[in-house]
């Protein structure tokens, strides 16, 4: 497990209302969450240190700089997938729906109810944890894939696409015995106990930047 995943998740809070920030920070800290609060999107971006783990509580309307929607859009443009929970005032519901369609995790109306907030934060943190777990699995599978020889890689691609040994023999021009030997080494190097598991591994790798290697 890498150091970024071992770090404790943080609930980031961006809202121009200082009294609300203080109240929410106290509530979250009392529930056992590490929190960091900021009065503006610019302040948050200035303090930003990647990789981010946790979730972001974000006011839709932040005066004097980028709005919450603009901050969210900017994070997405940078492929920062931190779960975002929007805090909305009366009349901001259409904007919140727009944010959900753009990938926000949830939106909560102000004044925020204690249990509703804690439930949303717990769910967002769980999603972020799953995101990190999936990313680490893809990275590990990509490392295993990189250990394959060119011939083993060619066999891997054909096996996960559903080709039988005889079809692979016709494609790569070697004996069936050689294909079986390469196939066995592919299974061993990838750590796959079955063909189905190997196919799932290929699907996971395809969801990562390493897909270009395929």
Tab-separated table of C-alpha atoms in Angstrom:
chain	number	residue	atom	x	y	z
A	1	UNK	CA	0.000	0.000	0.000
A	2	UNK	CA	1.408	3.385	-0.934
A	3	UNK	CA	1.904	6.278	1.465
A	4	UNK	CA	-0.923	8.336	-0.022
A	5	UNK	CA	-3.409	5.561	0.741
A	6	UNK	CA	-2.102	5.119	4.269
A	7	UNK	CA	-2.724	8.806	5.034
A	8	UNK	CA	-5.927	9.541	6.945
A	9	UNK	CA	-8.806	10.838	4.812
A	10	UNK	CA	-9.723	14.494	5.280
A	11	UNK	CA	-13.108	16.208	5.074
A	12	UNK	CA	-12.379	19.481	3.274
A	13	UNK	CA	-14.882	22.293	3.824
A	14	UNK	CA	-15.143	25.357	1.577
A	15	UNK	CA	-17.723	27.984	2.564
A	16	UNK	CA	-17.535	31.757	2.986
A	17	UNK	CA	-19.683	31.594	6.157
A	18	UNK	CA	-17.134	31.390	8.976
A	19	UNK	CA	-19.687	30.520	11.649
A	20	UNK	CA	-20.939	27.623	9.543
A	21	UNK	CA	-17.402	26.407	8.925
A	22	UNK	CA	-16.684	26.424	12.657
A	23	UNK	CA	-19.924	24.613	13.497
A	24	UNK	CA	-19.483	21.947	10.826
A	25	UNK	CA	-15.820	21.449	11.690
A	26	UNK	CA	-16.724	20.856	15.344
A	27	UNK	CA	-19.464	18.423	14.366
A	28	UNK	CA	-17.191	16.474	12.038
A	29	UNK	CA	-14.298	16.421	14.500
A	30	UNK	CA	-16.628	15.138	17.221
A	31	UNK	CA	-17.590	12.322	14.851
A	32	UNK	CA	-13.928	11.404	14.449
A	33	UNK	CA	-13.183	13.040	11.100
A	34	UNK	CA	-10.093	15.097	10.329
A	35	UNK	CA	-11.212	18.407	8.811
A	36	UNK	CA	-9.689	21.382	7.032
A	37	UNK	CA	-11.773	24.455	6.281
A	38	UNK	CA	-11.363	27.328	3.829
A	39	UNK	CA	-13.262	30.559	3.259
A	40	UNK	CA	-12.919	30.584	-0.525
A	41	UNK	CA	-12.148	28.396	-3.505
A	42	UNK	CA	-8.909	30.312	-4.034
A	43	UNK	CA	-7.819	29.616	-0.445
A	44	UNK	CA	-8.566	25.920	-0.902
A	45	UNK	CA	-6.626	25.737	-4.173
A	46	UNK	CA	-3.662	27.568	-2.652
A	47	UNK	CA	-3.439	25.015	0.165
A	48	UNK	CA	-4.135	22.050	-2.093
A	49	UNK	CA	-1.690	19.162	-1.798
A	50	UNK	CA	-2.225	16.137	-3.968
A	51	UNK	CA	-3.093	13.357	-3.871
A	52	UNK	CA	-6.360	14.169	-2.121
A	53	UNK	CA	-8.083	11.609	0.080
A	54	UNK	CA	-11.448	12.115	1.724
A	55	UNK	CA	-14.288	14.294	0.480
A	56	UNK	CA	-15.132	17.949	-0.100
A	57	UNK	CA	-18.057	19.874	1.418
A	58	UNK	CA	-18.526	22.770	-0.964
A	59	UNK	CA	-20.863	25.761	-0.937
A	60	UNK	CA	-22.503	26.306	-4.318
A	61	UNK	CA	-22.215	30.089	-4.068
A	62	UNK	CA	-18.892	31.517	-2.890
A	63	UNK	CA	-18.533	35.281	-3.397
A	64	UNK	CA	-15.305	36.986	-4.373
A	65	UNK	CA	-13.819	34.316	-6.594
A	66	UNK	CA	-14.582	31.002	-8.283
A	67	UNK	CA	-17.986	29.629	-7.318
A	68	UNK	CA	-18.429	26.163	-5.937
A	69	UNK	CA	-19.576	24.943	-9.335
A	70	UNK	CA	-16.510	26.458	-10.997
A	71	UNK	CA	-14.204	24.878	-8.424
A	72	UNK	CA	-15.855	21.506	-8.935
A	73	UNK	CA	-15.557	21.832	-12.706
A	74	UNK	CA	-11.895	22.772	-12.396
A	75	UNK	CA	-11.135	19.763	-10.205
A	76	UNK	CA	-12.851	17.461	-12.696
A	77	UNK	CA	-10.930	19.013	-15.573
A	78	UNK	CA	-7.746	18.121	-13.670
A	79	UNK	CA	-9.064	14.555	-13.201
A	80	UNK	CA	-9.305	15.075	-9.442
A	81	UNK	CA	-12.090	12.689	-8.452
A	82	UNK	CA	-12.485	13.641	-4.772
A	83	UNK	CA	-16.189	13.124	-3.890
A	84	UNK	CA	-17.920	16.515	-3.628
A	85	UNK	CA	-20.972	17.212	-1.461
A	86	UNK	CA	-22.544	20.562	-2.311
A	87	UNK	CA	-24.109	22.737	0.375
A	88	UNK	CA	-26.973	24.751	-1.063
A	89	UNK	CA	-29.106	27.641	0.066
A	90	UNK	CA	-32.745	28.154	-0.828
A	91	UNK	CA	-33.173	28.623	-4.564
A	92	UNK	CA	-29.951	26.833	-5.498
A	93	UNK	CA	-31.558	23.459	-6.201
A	94	UNK	CA	-31.362	23.783	-10.035
A	95	UNK	CA	-27.646	24.521	-9.705
A	96	UNK	CA	-27.232	21.493	-7.467
A	97	UNK	CA	-28.967	19.238	-9.966
A	98	UNK	CA	-26.564	20.562	-12.575
A	99	UNK	CA	-23.669	19.712	-10.262
A	100	UNK	CA	-24.938	16.164	-9.697
A	101	UNK	CA	-25.102	15.634	-13.438
A	102	UNK	CA	-21.520	16.899	-13.633
A	103	UNK	CA	-20.368	14.238	-11.182
A	104	UNK	CA	-20.967	15.651	-7.690
A	105	UNK	CA	-21.561	13.009	-5.029
A	106	UNK	CA	-24.522	14.688	-3.301
A	107	UNK	CA	-26.046	18.020	-2.335
A	108	UNK	CA	-27.469	19.075	1.014
A	109	UNK	CA	-29.747	22.050	1.677
A	110	UNK	CA	-28.868	24.596	4.340
A	111	UNK	CA	-29.355	24.529	7.246
A	112	UNK	CA	-27.703	21.124	7.187
A	113	UNK	CA	-29.203	18.483	9.453
A	114	UNK	CA	-26.611	16.777	11.661
A	115	UNK	CA	-27.460	13.153	10.835
A	116	UNK	CA	-27.946	13.893	7.155
A	117	UNK	CA	-24.528	15.509	6.948
A	118	UNK	CA	-22.750	12.705	8.799
A	119	UNK	CA	-24.437	10.039	6.679
A	120	UNK	CA	-23.467	11.833	3.467
A	121	UNK	CA	-19.869	12.276	4.616
A	122	UNK	CA	-19.607	8.617	5.649
A	123	UNK	CA	-20.904	7.510	2.247
A	124	UNK	CA	-18.578	9.891	0.391
A	125	UNK	CA	-15.550	8.683	2.354
A	126	UNK	CA	-16.492	5.072	1.601
A	127	UNK	CA	-16.682	5.882	-2.103
A	128	UNK	CA	-13.292	7.572	-1.989
A	129	UNK	CA	-11.785	4.572	-0.193
A	130	UNK	CA	-13.173	2.282	-2.890
A	131	UNK	CA	-11.709	4.590	-5.544
A	132	UNK	CA	-8.261	4.330	-3.973
A	133	UNK	CA	-8.544	0.549	-3.622
A	134	UNK	CA	-9.485	0.232	-7.300
A	135	UNK	CA	-6.654	2.530	-8.376
A	136	UNK	CA	-4.133	0.517	-6.372
A	137	UNK	CA	-5.408	-2.730	-7.861
A	138	UNK	CA	-5.083	-1.313	-11.384
A	139	UNK	CA	-1.554	-0.131	-10.622
A	140	UNK	CA	-0.574	-3.553	-9.276
A	141	UNK	CA	-2.068	-5.334	-12.286
A	142	UNK	CA	-0.242	-2.947	-14.610
A	143	UNK	CA	3.015	-3.798	-12.842
A	144	UNK	CA	2.326	-7.501	-13.359
A	145	UNK	CA	1.442	-6.908	-17.003
A	146	UNK	CA	4.773	-5.166	-17.529
A	147	UNK	CA	6.604	-8.365	-16.505
A	148	UNK	CA	5.214	-10.281	-19.501
A	149	UNK	CA	7.492	-10.869	-22.464
A	150	UNK	CA	6.260	-9.634	-25.879
A	151	UNK	CA	5.167	-13.166	-26.756
A	152	UNK	CA	3.413	-13.641	-23.412
A	153	UNK	CA	1.695	-10.296	-23.861
A	154	UNK	CA	0.426	-11.370	-27.271
A	155	UNK	CA	-0.913	-14.591	-25.739
A	156	UNK	CA	-2.503	-12.612	-22.884
A	157	UNK	CA	-4.420	-10.388	-25.312
A	158	UNK	CA	-5.738	-13.341	-27.257
A	159	UNK	CA	-6.661	-15.392	-24.204
A	160	UNK	CA	-8.691	-12.592	-22.596
A	161	UNK	CA	-10.437	-11.918	-25.916
A	162	UNK	CA	-11.746	-15.500	-25.824
A	163	UNK	CA	-9.523	-17.231	-28.353
A	164	UNK	CA	-8.855	-20.955	-27.977
A	165	UNK	CA	-5.341	-22.380	-28.063
A	166	UNK	CA	-5.749	-23.592	-31.665
A	167	UNK	CA	-6.836	-20.112	-32.767
A	168	UNK	CA	-3.851	-18.568	-30.987
A	169	UNK	CA	-1.535	-21.062	-32.709
A	170	UNK	CA	-2.855	-19.923	-36.086
A	171	UNK	CA	-2.430	-16.249	-35.136
A	172	UNK	CA	1.062	-16.299	-33.655
A	173	UNK	CA	2.552	-19.122	-35.714
A	174	UNK	CA	3.959	-21.341	-32.965
A	175	UNK	CA	3.129	-24.810	-31.703
A	176	UNK	CA	0.215	-25.530	-29.395
A	177	UNK	CA	2.685	-26.780	-26.805
A	178	UNK	CA	4.463	-23.410	-26.879
A	179	UNK	CA	1.157	-21.564	-26.599
A	180	UNK	CA	0.199	-23.660	-23.565
A	181	UNK	CA	3.565	-22.934	-21.926
A	182	UNK	CA	3.239	-19.183	-22.528
A	183	UNK	CA	-0.358	-19.254	-21.322
A	184	UNK	CA	0.706	-20.979	-18.109
A	185	UNK	CA	3.392	-18.349	-17.493
A	186	UNK	CA	0.876	-15.566	-18.160
A	187	UNK	CA	-1.466	-16.998	-15.524
A	188	UNK	CA	1.413	-17.325	-13.071
A	189	UNK	CA	2.851	-13.843	-13.617
A	190	UNK	CA	-0.566	-12.178	-13.473
A	191	UNK	CA	-1.511	-14.148	-10.350
A	192	UNK	CA	-4.709	-15.445	-11.935
A	193	UNK	CA	-6.239	-18.658	-10.638
A	194	UNK	CA	-8.668	-19.045	-13.519
A	195	UNK	CA	-9.467	-17.740	-16.974
A	196	UNK	CA	-12.403	-15.781	-15.551
A	197	UNK	CA	-10.087	-14.050	-13.077
A	198	UNK	CA	-7.628	-13.202	-15.857
A	199	UNK	CA	-10.448	-11.644	-17.897
A	200	UNK	CA	-11.520	-9.570	-14.877
A	201	UNK	CA	-7.919	-8.411	-14.503
A	202	UNK	CA	-7.853	-7.327	-18.138
A	203	UNK	CA	-11.082	-5.383	-17.600
A	204	UNK	CA	-9.581	-3.649	-14.552
A	205	UNK	CA	-6.419	-2.708	-16.433
A	206	UNK	CA	-8.482	-1.318	-19.294
A	207	UNK	CA	-10.038	1.168	-16.839
A	208	UNK	CA	-6.605	2.629	-16.076
A	209	UNK	CA	-4.065	4.776	-17.964
A	210	UNK	CA	-2.128	1.540	-18.537
A	211	UNK	CA	-4.804	0.522	-21.036
A	212	UNK	CA	-2.644	2.086	-23.723
A	213	UNK	CA	-0.194	-0.765	-23.128
A	214	UNK	CA	-2.833	-3.192	-24.318
